[in-house]
CSV table of C-alpha atoms in Angstrom, one decimal:
chain,number,residue,atom,x,y,z
A,1,UNK,CA,70.0,86.1,106.3
A,2,UNK,CA,70.7,88.0,103.0
A,3,UNK,CA,72.9,90.8,102.3
A,4,UNK,CA,72.1,94.5,101.5
A,5,UNK,CA,73.6,98.0,101.9
A,6,UNK,CA,72.6,98.5,105.4
A,7,UNK,CA,74.1,95.1,106.3
A,8,UNK,CA,76.4,95.6,109.2
A,9,UNK,CA,80.1,94.0,109.3
A,10,UNK,CA,79.0,91.4,111.8
A,11,UNK,CA,76.1,90.4,109.4
A,12,UNK,CA,78.5,90.1,106.8
A,13,UNK,CA,80.9,87.8,108.6
A,14,UNK,CA,77.9,85.6,109.8
A,15,UNK,CA,76.5,85.2,105.8
A,16,UNK,CA,80.3,84.5,105.0
A,17,UNK,CA,81.3,82.4,107.6
A,18,UNK,CA,78.4,80.2,107.4
A,19,UNK,CA,78.8,79.9,103.5
A,20,UNK,CA,82.5,78.7,104.0
A,21,UNK,CA,81.5,76.2,106.6
A,22,UNK,CA,78.7,74.8,104.8
A,23,UNK,CA,81.3,74.2,102.0
A,24,UNK,CA,83.5,72.5,104.6
A,25,UNK,CA,86.1,75.2,104.6
A,26,UNK,CA,86.8,75.8,108.1
A,27,UNK,CA,88.1,79.4,108.6
A,28,UNK,CA,88.8,82.0,111.5
A,29,UNK,CA,88.2,85.6,111.5
A,30,UNK,CA,91.1,87.6,112.3
A,31,UNK,CA,92.5,91.0,112.0
A,32,UNK,CA,90.7,94.5,112.0
A,33,UNK,CA,87.3,93.0,112.1
A,34,UNK,CA,88.0,91.2,115.4
A,35,UNK,CA,89.2,94.7,116.5
A,36,UNK,CA,86.2,96.2,115.7
A,37,UNK,CA,83.8,93.7,117.4
A,38,UNK,CA,86.0,93.3,120.3
A,39,UNK,CA,87.0,97.4,120.9
A,40,UNK,CA,83.2,98.1,120.5
A,41,UNK,CA,83.5,100.6,117.4
A,42,UNK,CA,86.9,102.3,118.5
A,43,UNK,CA,88.2,101.0,115.2
A,44,UNK,CA,85.8,100.3,112.3
A,45,UNK,CA,87.2,98.1,109.6
A,46,UNK,CA,85.6,97.3,106.0
A,47,UNK,CA,87.6,94.0,105.6
A,48,UNK,CA,87.0,90.6,106.9
A,49,UNK,CA,90.3,88.7,106.8
A,50,UNK,CA,89.8,84.8,107.4
A,51,UNK,CA,92.6,82.2,107.5
A,52,UNK,CA,91.7,79.2,106.2
A,53,UNK,CA,92.5,76.0,108.6
A,54,UNK,CA,91.1,73.3,106.3
A,55,UNK,CA,89.4,72.6,103.1
A,56,UNK,CA,89.9,75.8,101.1
A,57,UNK,CA,91.2,76.1,97.7
A,58,UNK,CA,91.1,78.8,95.1
A,59,UNK,CA,88.2,76.9,93.6
A,60,UNK,CA,86.4,76.0,96.8
A,61,UNK,CA,86.6,79.3,98.1
A,62,UNK,CA,85.4,81.0,94.9
A,63,UNK,CA,82.3,78.6,94.7
A,64,UNK,CA,81.4,79.1,98.2
A,65,UNK,CA,81.7,82.8,98.0
A,66,UNK,CA,79.7,83.1,95.1
A,67,UNK,CA,76.8,81.4,96.6
A,68,UNK,CA,76.4,84.6,98.9
A,69,UNK,CA,77.1,87.1,96.1
A,70,UNK,CA,80.7,87.4,96.6
A,71,UNK,CA,82.8,87.6,93.5
A,72,UNK,CA,86.7,87.3,93.3
A,73,UNK,CA,88.7,90.6,92.3
A,74,UNK,CA,92.3,89.8,92.4
A,75,UNK,CA,93.2,88.6,96.2
A,76,UNK,CA,89.9,89.8,97.4
A,77,UNK,CA,85.9,89.3,97.3
A,78,UNK,CA,83.6,91.9,97.0
A,79,UNK,CA,80.0,92.2,96.8
A,80,UNK,CA,77.8,94.9,94.7
A,81,UNK,CA,75.5,95.1,97.9
A,82,UNK,CA,77.9,96.0,100.3
A,83,UNK,CA,81.3,98.2,101.2
A,84,UNK,CA,82.6,95.1,103.1
A,85,UNK,CA,84.9,92.7,101.2
A,86,UNK,CA,86.6,89.5,102.2
A,87,UNK,CA,90.1,88.1,102.1
A,88,UNK,CA,92.0,85.1,103.0
A,89,UNK,CA,95.7,86.0,104.2
A,90,UNK,CA,98.0,83.1,103.9
A,91,UNK,CA,98.0,81.1,107.4
A,92,UNK,CA,99.2,79.6,109.6
A,93,UNK,CA,96.8,81.3,112.3
A,94,UNK,CA,99.8,82.9,114.5
A,95,UNK,CA,100.3,86.0,116.4
A,96,UNK,CA,104.1,86.6,115.8
A,97,UNK,CA,105.7,83.3,116.6
A,98,UNK,CA,103.2,82.2,118.5
A,99,UNK,CA,101.3,79.4,117.0
A,100,UNK,CA,98.9,77.7,119.8
A,101,UNK,CA,96.3,80.3,119.0
A,102,UNK,CA,92.8,78.9,120.1
A,103,UNK,CA,90.1,80.5,118.6
A,104,UNK,CA,86.7,81.4,120.1
A,105,UNK,CA,82.9,81.4,119.0
A,106,UNK,CA,81.8,84.8,118.6
A,107,UNK,CA,77.9,85.2,118.9
A,108,UNK,CA,77.2,88.3,116.3
A,109,UNK,CA,74.1,89.2,114.6
A,110,UNK,CA,72.0,85.8,114.8
A,111,UNK,CA,74.5,83.7,114.1
A,112,UNK,CA,78.1,82.2,115.1
A,113,UNK,CA,81.9,83.0,114.0
A,114,UNK,CA,84.9,81.3,115.0
A,115,UNK,CA,87.4,84.5,115.7
A,116,UNK,CA,90.4,85.2,117.5
A,117,UNK,CA,89.5,85.7,121.5
A,118,UNK,CA,90.0,89.1,122.9
A,119,UNK,CA,93.3,88.5,124.2
A,120,UNK,CA,94.4,87.4,121.0
A,121,UNK,CA,92.9,90.2,119.2
A,122,UNK,CA,94.6,92.7,121.4
A,123,UNK,CA,98.0,90.8,120.7
A,124,UNK,CA,97.4,91.1,117.0
A,125,UNK,CA,96.9,94.6,117.4
A,126,UNK,CA,100.0,95.1,119.9
A,127,UNK,CA,102.1,93.3,117.2
A,128,UNK,CA,101.4,96.2,114.8
A,129,UNK,CA,102.2,99.1,117.6
A,130,UNK,CA,105.5,96.9,118.6
A,131,UNK,CA,106.9,96.4,115.1
A,132,UNK,CA,105.7,99.3,113.0
A,133,UNK,CA,105.2,101.7,115.8
A,134,UNK,CA,101.7,102.1,114.6
A,135,UNK,CA,99.8,104.1,117.2
A,136,UNK,CA,96.6,103.6,116.0
A,137,UNK,CA,97.0,99.9,116.9
A,138,UNK,CA,98.3,100.7,120.3
A,139,UNK,CA,94.7,102.7,121.1
A,140,UNK,CA,92.7,99.9,119.4
A,141,UNK,CA,94.7,97.5,121.8
A,142,UNK,CA,93.8,99.7,124.6
A,143,UNK,CA,90.4,100.0,123.9
A,144,UNK,CA,89.6,96.2,123.6
A,145,UNK,CA,91.7,95.8,126.8
A,146,UNK,CA,89.5,98.1,128.4
A,147,UNK,CA,86.1,96.8,127.2
A,148,UNK,CA,87.0,92.9,127.2
A,149,UNK,CA,88.4,90.5,129.6
A,150,UNK,CA,91.6,90.0,128.4
A,151,UNK,CA,94.8,88.0,130.0
A,152,UNK,CA,97.2,90.8,130.8
A,153,UNK,CA,99.7,88.0,132.1
A,154,UNK,CA,99.6,86.2,128.7
A,155,UNK,CA,99.8,89.3,126.8
A,156,UNK,CA,102.9,90.5,129.0
A,157,UNK,CA,104.8,87.3,128.5
A,158,UNK,CA,104.3,87.2,124.9
A,159,UNK,CA,105.4,90.6,124.7
A,160,UNK,CA,108.3,89.7,126.9
A,161,UNK,CA,109.1,86.9,124.3
A,162,UNK,CA,108.9,89.1,121.2
A,163,UNK,CA,111.1,91.7,122.7
A,164,UNK,CA,109.0,94.6,123.5
A,165,UNK,CA,109.1,95.1,127.3
A,166,UNK,CA,108.9,98.6,127.2
A,167,UNK,CA,106.1,98.7,124.6
A,168,UNK,CA,104.0,96.5,126.8
A,169,UNK,CA,104.3,98.6,129.9
A,170,UNK,CA,103.3,101.8,127.5
A,171,UNK,CA,100.3,99.6,126.9
A,172,UNK,CA,99.6,98.5,130.2
A,173,UNK,CA,99.6,102.1,131.7
A,174,UNK,CA,97.3,103.1,128.8
A,175,UNK,CA,95.1,100.5,129.9
A,176,UNK,CA,94.7,101.7,133.5
A,177,UNK,CA,94.6,105.3,132.4
A,178,UNK,CA,95.2,108.6,133.8
B,1,UNK,CA,126.0,85.4,87.7
B,2,UNK,CA,125.9,82.2,89.5
B,3,UNK,CA,122.7,80.0,89.1
B,4,UNK,CA,121.7,79.1,92.5
B,5,UNK,CA,118.7,77.1,93.9
B,6,UNK,CA,115.7,79.3,94.3
B,7,UNK,CA,113.9,77.6,97.2
B,8,UNK,CA,111.2,80.4,97.5
B,9,UNK,CA,109.8,79.7,94.3
B,10,UNK,CA,111.8,81.2,91.7
B,11,UNK,CA,115.1,83.4,91.1
B,12,UNK,CA,113.4,86.7,91.4
B,13,UNK,CA,111.6,85.9,94.3
B,14,UNK,CA,114.5,84.2,96.1
B,15,UNK,CA,117.1,87.0,95.7
B,16,UNK,CA,114.4,89.9,96.4
B,17,UNK,CA,113.8,87.9,99.5
B,18,UNK,CA,117.5,87.6,100.4
B,19,UNK,CA,118.1,91.0,99.3
B,20,UNK,CA,115.6,92.2,102.0
B,21,UNK,CA,117.6,90.2,104.3
B,22,UNK,CA,120.6,91.9,103.8
B,23,UNK,CA,119.1,95.4,103.8
B,24,UNK,CA,116.5,95.5,105.8
B,25,UNK,CA,114.1,97.8,104.4
B,26,UNK,CA,114.2,98.9,100.1
B,27,UNK,CA,112.1,99.8,97.8
B,28,UNK,CA,111.3,98.2,94.2
B,29,UNK,CA,113.6,100.5,92.1
B,30,UNK,CA,116.8,100.0,94.6
B,31,UNK,CA,116.1,96.2,94.5
B,32,UNK,CA,116.0,96.1,90.6
B,33,UNK,CA,119.2,97.6,90.5
B,34,UNK,CA,120.8,95.6,93.0
B,35,UNK,CA,119.5,92.5,91.4
B,36,UNK,CA,119.8,93.7,87.6
B,37,UNK,CA,116.6,92.7,87.3
B,38,UNK,CA,113.4,94.9,85.6
B,39,UNK,CA,111.6,96.6,88.2
B,40,UNK,CA,108.5,95.1,87.0
B,41,UNK,CA,109.8,91.2,87.7
B,42,UNK,CA,111.2,92.8,91.1
B,43,UNK,CA,107.7,94.1,91.8
B,44,UNK,CA,105.6,91.0,90.9
B,45,UNK,CA,107.9,89.1,93.1
B,46,UNK,CA,107.1,91.6,96.1
B,47,UNK,CA,103.6,91.4,95.9
B,48,UNK,CA,103.9,87.3,95.6
B,49,UNK,CA,106.3,87.4,98.8
B,50,UNK,CA,103.8,89.8,100.3
B,51,UNK,CA,100.8,87.5,99.9
B,52,UNK,CA,102.7,85.1,101.4
B,53,UNK,CA,103.0,86.6,104.4
B,54,UNK,CA,106.9,86.6,104.1
B,55,UNK,CA,107.4,90.6,103.5
B,56,UNK,CA,105.4,93.8,104.3
B,57,UNK,CA,105.2,96.8,102.2
B,58,UNK,CA,104.1,100.5,103.5
B,59,UNK,CA,103.8,103.6,101.7
B,60,UNK,CA,106.3,106.1,102.8
B,61,UNK,CA,105.7,109.4,100.8
B,62,UNK,CA,105.3,108.1,97.4
B,63,UNK,CA,107.4,105.2,97.6
B,64,UNK,CA,106.2,101.5,98.6
B,65,UNK,CA,109.0,100.5,101.0
B,66,UNK,CA,109.6,96.8,101.5
B,67,UNK,CA,111.1,94.5,104.8
B,68,UNK,CA,110.8,91.3,106.2
B,69,UNK,CA,107.3,91.0,107.7
B,70,UNK,CA,108.5,91.5,111.4
B,71,UNK,CA,105.5,89.5,112.5
B,72,UNK,CA,105.9,86.4,110.0
B,73,UNK,CA,105.9,83.5,112.3
B,74,UNK,CA,109.1,81.9,111.2
B,75,UNK,CA,110.8,85.0,111.1
B,76,UNK,CA,113.3,83.7,113.4
B,77,UNK,CA,114.2,80.8,111.3
B,78,UNK,CA,114.5,82.7,107.8
B,79,UNK,CA,116.5,85.4,109.0
B,80,UNK,CA,119.4,83.1,109.4
B,81,UNK,CA,118.7,81.0,106.4
B,82,UNK,CA,118.4,84.3,104.1
B,83,UNK,CA,122.1,85.1,105.4
B,84,UNK,CA,123.1,81.5,104.5
B,85,UNK,CA,121.7,82.3,101.1
B,86,UNK,CA,123.4,85.4,100.6
B,87,UNK,CA,126.8,83.7,101.3
B,88,UNK,CA,126.0,81.7,98.1
B,89,UNK,CA,125.5,84.8,95.9
B,90,UNK,CA,128.6,87.0,95.9
B,91,UNK,CA,127.0,89.3,92.8
B,92,UNK,CA,124.1,90.2,95.2
B,93,UNK,CA,126.6,90.8,98.5
B,94,UNK,CA,128.8,92.7,96.2
B,95,UNK,CA,126.0,95.0,94.9
B,96,UNK,CA,124.6,95.5,98.7
B,97,UNK,CA,128.1,96.2,99.8
B,98,UNK,CA,128.5,98.7,97.0
B,99,UNK,CA,125.2,100.5,98.1
B,100,UNK,CA,125.6,103.7,100.5
B,101,UNK,CA,123.1,104.1,102.7
B,102,UNK,CA,124.1,105.8,105.6
B,103,UNK,CA,122.8,109.5,106.2
B,104,UNK,CA,124.3,112.4,104.7
B,105,UNK,CA,123.8,115.4,105.6
B,106,UNK,CA,121.8,117.8,103.3
B,107,UNK,CA,124.1,120.5,101.4
B,108,UNK,CA,127.0,118.2,102.1
B,109,UNK,CA,129.1,117.9,98.8
B,110,UNK,CA,128.9,114.6,97.0
Protein backbone atom coordinates (compact mmCIF):
# COMPACT_ATOMS: atom_id res chain seq x y z
CA UNK A 1 0.00 0.00 0.00
CA UNK A 2 1.40 3.41 -0.93
CA UNK A 3 0.53 6.71 0.62
CA UNK A 4 -0.96 9.77 -0.97
CA UNK A 5 -2.70 12.94 0.10
CA UNK A 6 -5.97 11.01 -0.02
CA UNK A 7 -4.75 8.26 2.32
CA UNK A 8 -6.91 7.91 5.39
CA UNK A 9 -5.69 7.77 8.96
CA UNK A 10 -6.39 4.03 8.95
CA UNK A 11 -4.34 3.49 5.78
CA UNK A 12 -1.41 5.44 7.17
CA UNK A 13 -1.64 3.48 10.43
CA UNK A 14 -1.46 0.19 8.53
CA UNK A 15 1.49 1.28 6.38
CA UNK A 16 3.48 2.55 9.36
CA UNK A 17 2.67 -0.40 11.64
CA UNK A 18 3.61 -2.81 8.88
CA UNK A 19 6.95 -1.05 8.23
CA UNK A 20 7.76 -1.07 11.93
CA UNK A 21 6.84 -4.73 12.32
CA UNK A 22 8.96 -5.63 9.28
CA UNK A 23 11.87 -3.91 11.01
CA UNK A 24 11.32 -6.03 14.12
CA UNK A 25 9.87 -3.14 16.13
CA UNK A 26 6.92 -4.13 18.30
CA UNK A 27 4.48 -1.22 18.61
CA UNK A 28 0.98 -0.56 19.90
CA UNK A 29 -1.19 2.24 18.59
CA UNK A 30 -2.63 4.43 21.35
CA UNK A 31 -4.13 7.85 21.89
CA UNK A 32 -6.29 9.91 19.58
CA UNK A 33 -6.02 7.62 16.56
CA UNK A 34 -7.64 4.78 18.52
CA UNK A 35 -10.32 7.21 19.69
CA UNK A 36 -10.94 8.14 16.05
CA UNK A 37 -11.38 4.52 14.96
CA UNK A 38 -13.61 3.49 17.87
CA UNK A 39 -15.75 6.62 18.01
CA UNK A 40 -16.75 6.26 14.38
CA UNK A 41 -15.38 9.66 13.46
CA UNK A 42 -16.80 11.66 16.40
CA UNK A 43 -13.20 12.62 17.04
CA UNK A 44 -10.70 13.18 14.21
CA UNK A 45 -7.03 12.86 15.01
CA UNK A 46 -4.12 13.81 12.77
CA UNK A 47 -1.51 12.01 14.77
CA UNK A 48 -0.61 8.40 15.28
CA UNK A 49 0.95 7.66 18.66
CA UNK A 50 2.75 4.35 18.81
CA UNK A 51 4.21 3.00 22.05
CA UNK A 52 7.30 0.93 21.31
CA UNK A 53 7.32 -2.29 23.31
CA UNK A 54 10.42 -3.90 21.82
CA UNK A 55 13.16 -3.34 19.28
CA UNK A 56 12.95 0.42 18.84
CA UNK A 57 15.89 2.79 19.04
CA UNK A 58 16.10 6.25 17.53
CA UNK A 59 18.16 4.76 14.69
CA UNK A 60 15.95 1.77 13.92
CA UNK A 61 12.85 3.97 14.06
CA UNK A 62 14.42 6.52 11.71
CA UNK A 63 15.34 3.78 9.25
CA UNK A 64 11.99 1.99 9.34
CA UNK A 65 10.03 5.22 9.01
CA UNK A 66 12.20 6.44 6.14
CA UNK A 67 11.35 3.27 4.22
CA UNK A 68 7.75 4.47 4.04
CA UNK A 69 8.67 8.09 3.41
CA UNK A 70 8.48 9.56 6.91
CA UNK A 71 11.30 11.80 8.08
CA UNK A 72 11.95 12.80 11.66
CA UNK A 73 11.29 16.43 12.50
CA UNK A 74 12.13 16.88 16.17
CA UNK A 75 10.08 14.30 18.03
CA UNK A 76 7.62 13.58 15.24
CA UNK A 77 7.78 11.88 11.88
CA UNK A 78 6.26 13.69 8.94
CA UNK A 79 5.55 12.70 5.36
CA UNK A 80 5.32 15.20 2.48
CA UNK A 81 2.30 13.38 1.03
CA UNK A 82 0.02 13.22 4.06
CA UNK A 83 -1.25 15.49 6.82
CA UNK A 84 -0.97 12.66 9.32
CA UNK A 85 2.14 12.48 11.46
CA UNK A 86 3.59 9.84 13.73
CA UNK A 87 4.98 10.08 17.24
CA UNK A 88 6.47 7.58 19.65
CA UNK A 89 5.55 8.70 23.17
CA UNK A 90 7.67 7.16 25.92
CA UNK A 91 6.25 3.98 27.37
CA UNK A 92 5.35 1.92 29.16
CA UNK A 93 1.94 1.08 27.79
CA UNK A 94 -0.24 2.19 30.69
CA UNK A 95 -3.51 3.89 31.51
CA UNK A 96 -3.09 5.76 34.76
CA UNK A 97 -1.21 3.36 36.98
CA UNK A 98 -2.66 0.30 35.24
CA UNK A 99 0.17 -1.48 33.43
CA UNK A 100 -1.82 -4.60 32.56
CA UNK A 101 -2.87 -3.46 29.12
CA UNK A 102 -3.65 -6.16 26.58
CA UNK A 103 -3.63 -4.79 23.03
CA UNK A 104 -5.99 -6.07 20.36
CA UNK A 105 -5.46 -6.53 16.64
CA UNK A 106 -7.45 -3.96 14.69
CA UNK A 107 -8.41 -4.83 11.13
CA UNK A 108 -8.20 -1.59 9.18
CA UNK A 109 -7.90 -0.61 5.55
CA UNK A 110 -6.76 -4.01 4.35
CA UNK A 111 -4.22 -4.57 7.09
CA UNK A 112 -3.81 -4.97 10.80
CA UNK A 113 -2.49 -2.81 13.62
CA UNK A 114 -1.91 -3.72 17.27
CA UNK A 115 -3.86 -1.14 19.23
CA UNK A 116 -5.62 -0.35 22.48
CA UNK A 117 -8.93 -2.16 22.91
CA UNK A 118 -12.13 -0.12 22.79
CA UNK A 119 -12.38 -0.35 26.58
CA UNK A 120 -8.81 0.91 27.01
CA UNK A 121 -9.26 3.66 24.40
CA UNK A 122 -12.31 4.72 26.39
CA UNK A 123 -10.31 4.70 29.64
CA UNK A 124 -7.53 6.64 27.93
CA UNK A 125 -9.98 9.43 27.03
CA UNK A 126 -11.57 9.30 30.45
CA UNK A 127 -8.17 9.79 32.09
CA UNK A 128 -7.96 13.17 30.37
CA UNK A 129 -11.48 14.02 31.55
CA UNK A 130 -10.72 12.94 35.10
CA UNK A 131 -7.41 14.74 35.45
CA UNK A 132 -7.85 17.77 33.21
CA UNK A 133 -11.63 18.24 33.24
CA UNK A 134 -11.35 17.92 29.47
CA UNK A 135 -14.96 17.65 28.34
CA UNK A 136 -14.02 16.94 24.73
CA UNK A 137 -12.39 13.75 26.01
CA UNK A 138 -15.57 12.90 27.93
CA UNK A 139 -17.69 13.23 24.79
CA UNK A 140 -15.26 11.02 22.84
CA UNK A 141 -15.29 8.42 25.62
CA UNK A 142 -19.09 8.48 25.54
CA UNK A 143 -19.09 8.05 21.75
CA UNK A 144 -16.73 5.06 22.03
CA UNK A 145 -18.88 3.45 24.73
CA UNK A 146 -22.03 3.94 22.65
CA UNK A 147 -20.55 2.60 19.42
CA UNK A 148 -18.42 -0.25 20.75
CA UNK A 149 -18.85 -3.05 23.18
CA UNK A 150 -16.84 -1.77 26.16
CA UNK A 151 -16.49 -3.38 29.57
CA UNK A 152 -18.25 -0.87 31.80
CA UNK A 153 -17.42 -2.81 34.96
CA UNK A 154 -13.69 -2.66 34.13
CA UNK A 155 -13.96 1.08 33.52
CA UNK A 156 -15.90 1.54 36.76
CA UNK A 157 -13.35 -0.42 38.84
CA UNK A 158 -10.47 1.50 37.32
CA UNK A 159 -12.23 4.86 37.85
CA UNK A 160 -12.75 3.98 41.49
CA UNK A 161 -9.10 3.03 41.89
CA UNK A 162 -8.06 6.34 40.32
CA UNK A 163 -10.36 8.17 42.74
CA UNK A 164 -12.93 9.49 40.26
CA UNK A 165 -16.19 7.84 41.22
CA UNK A 166 -18.36 10.93 40.62
CA UNK A 167 -16.74 11.55 37.23
CA UNK A 168 -17.37 7.94 36.25
CA UNK A 169 -21.03 8.33 37.20
CA UNK A 170 -21.28 11.39 34.96
CA UNK A 171 -19.75 9.35 32.14
CA UNK A 172 -22.11 6.39 32.75
CA UNK A 173 -25.16 8.68 32.76
CA UNK A 174 -24.04 10.25 29.48
CA UNK A 175 -23.58 6.81 27.89
CA UNK A 176 -27.15 5.87 28.80
CA UNK A 177 -28.38 9.12 27.32
CA UNK A 178 -31.42 11.20 28.22
CA UNK B 1 23.64 25.86 47.07
CA UNK B 2 24.03 22.27 48.23
CA UNK B 3 25.28 19.99 45.46
CA UNK B 4 22.91 17.06 45.59
CA UNK B 5 22.56 13.96 43.46
CA UNK B 6 20.45 14.36 40.33
CA UNK B 7 18.52 11.13 39.90
CA UNK B 8 16.41 12.50 37.05
CA UNK B 9 19.28 13.03 34.65
CA UNK B 10 20.68 16.42 35.56
CA UNK B 11 20.43 19.12 38.17
CA UNK B 12 18.02 21.29 36.18
CA UNK B 13 15.71 18.37 35.42
CA UNK B 14 15.75 17.06 38.98
CA UNK B 15 15.21 20.44 40.67
CA UNK B 16 12.51 21.41 38.18
CA UNK B 17 10.67 18.20 38.94
CA UNK B 18 11.11 18.65 42.69
CA UNK B 19 9.82 22.23 42.43
CA UNK B 20 6.76 21.07 40.49
CA UNK B 21 6.17 18.44 43.16
CA UNK B 22 6.09 21.22 45.77
CA UNK B 23 4.13 23.76 43.77
CA UNK B 24 1.61 21.56 42.02
CA UNK B 25 1.58 23.82 39.00
CA UNK B 26 3.98 26.44 37.66
CA UNK B 27 5.40 28.07 34.55
CA UNK B 28 8.96 28.42 33.24
CA UNK B 29 9.61 31.98 34.43
CA UNK B 30 8.43 31.25 37.96
CA UNK B 31 10.45 28.06 38.08
CA UNK B 32 13.54 29.85 36.78
CA UNK B 33 13.21 32.46 39.54
CA UNK B 34 12.84 29.80 42.21
CA UNK B 35 15.72 27.72 40.93
CA UNK B 36 17.92 30.76 40.20
CA UNK B 37 18.46 29.27 36.75
CA UNK B 38 18.11 30.65 33.23
CA UNK B 39 14.61 30.41 31.75
CA UNK B 40 16.02 28.67 28.68
CA UNK B 41 17.54 25.94 30.87
CA UNK B 42 14.27 25.41 32.70
CA UNK B 43 12.35 25.30 29.42
CA UNK B 44 14.75 22.68 28.07
CA UNK B 45 14.39 20.64 31.28
CA UNK B 46 10.60 20.85 31.04
CA UNK B 47 10.61 19.76 27.41
CA UNK B 48 12.71 16.72 28.30
CA UNK B 49 10.53 15.85 31.30
CA UNK B 50 7.43 16.23 29.14
CA UNK B 51 8.90 13.88 26.51
CA UNK B 52 9.54 11.35 29.27
CA UNK B 53 5.93 11.58 30.39
CA UNK B 54 6.81 12.94 33.84
CA UNK B 55 5.26 16.37 33.43
CA UNK B 56 2.38 17.72 31.39
CA UNK B 57 2.15 21.21 29.98
CA UNK B 58 -0.85 23.10 28.72
CA UNK B 59 -1.45 26.57 27.44
CA UNK B 60 -3.52 28.85 29.67
CA UNK B 61 -3.93 32.16 27.88
CA UNK B 62 -0.44 32.89 26.62
CA UNK B 63 1.39 31.03 29.34
CA UNK B 64 2.39 27.41 29.17
CA UNK B 65 1.87 25.92 32.62
CA UNK B 66 3.29 22.64 33.84
CA UNK B 67 2.50 20.09 36.50
CA UNK B 68 3.43 16.51 37.25
CA UNK B 69 1.65 14.37 34.66
CA UNK B 70 -1.37 13.10 36.60
CA UNK B 71 -1.65 10.12 34.23
CA UNK B 72 1.96 8.99 34.78
CA UNK B 73 1.88 5.31 35.68
CA UNK B 74 4.24 5.71 38.64
CA UNK B 75 2.90 9.02 39.96
CA UNK B 76 1.96 7.54 43.34
CA UNK B 77 5.56 6.43 43.84
CA UNK B 78 7.06 9.58 42.32
CA UNK B 79 5.33 12.08 44.60
CA UNK B 80 6.74 10.84 47.93
CA UNK B 81 10.16 10.44 46.33
CA UNK B 82 10.11 14.07 45.18
CA UNK B 83 8.98 15.15 48.65
CA UNK B 84 11.97 13.33 50.09
CA UNK B 85 14.31 14.98 47.59
CA UNK B 86 12.87 18.39 48.43
CA UNK B 87 13.77 17.87 52.08
CA UNK B 88 17.39 17.59 50.97
CA UNK B 89 17.28 20.86 49.02
CA UNK B 90 16.83 23.62 51.62
CA UNK B 91 17.50 26.41 49.09
CA UNK B 92 14.63 25.27 46.94
CA UNK B 93 12.17 24.68 49.78
CA UNK B 94 13.01 28.11 51.23
CA UNK B 95 12.44 29.73 47.84
CA UNK B 96 9.10 27.93 47.45
CA UNK B 97 8.03 28.89 50.98
CA UNK B 98 8.79 32.53 50.17
CA UNK B 99 6.41 32.51 47.22
CA UNK B 100 2.92 33.93 47.72
CA UNK B 101 0.48 31.92 45.63
CA UNK B 102 -2.81 32.31 47.47
CA UNK B 103 -5.38 34.54 45.81
CA UNK B 104 -5.43 38.27 46.36
CA UNK B 105 -8.66 40.14 45.66
CA UNK B 106 -8.22 42.46 42.70
CA UNK B 107 -7.87 46.07 43.72
CA UNK B 108 -6.62 45.21 47.20
CA UNK B 109 -3.46 47.26 47.90
CA UNK B 110 -0.20 45.30 48.11
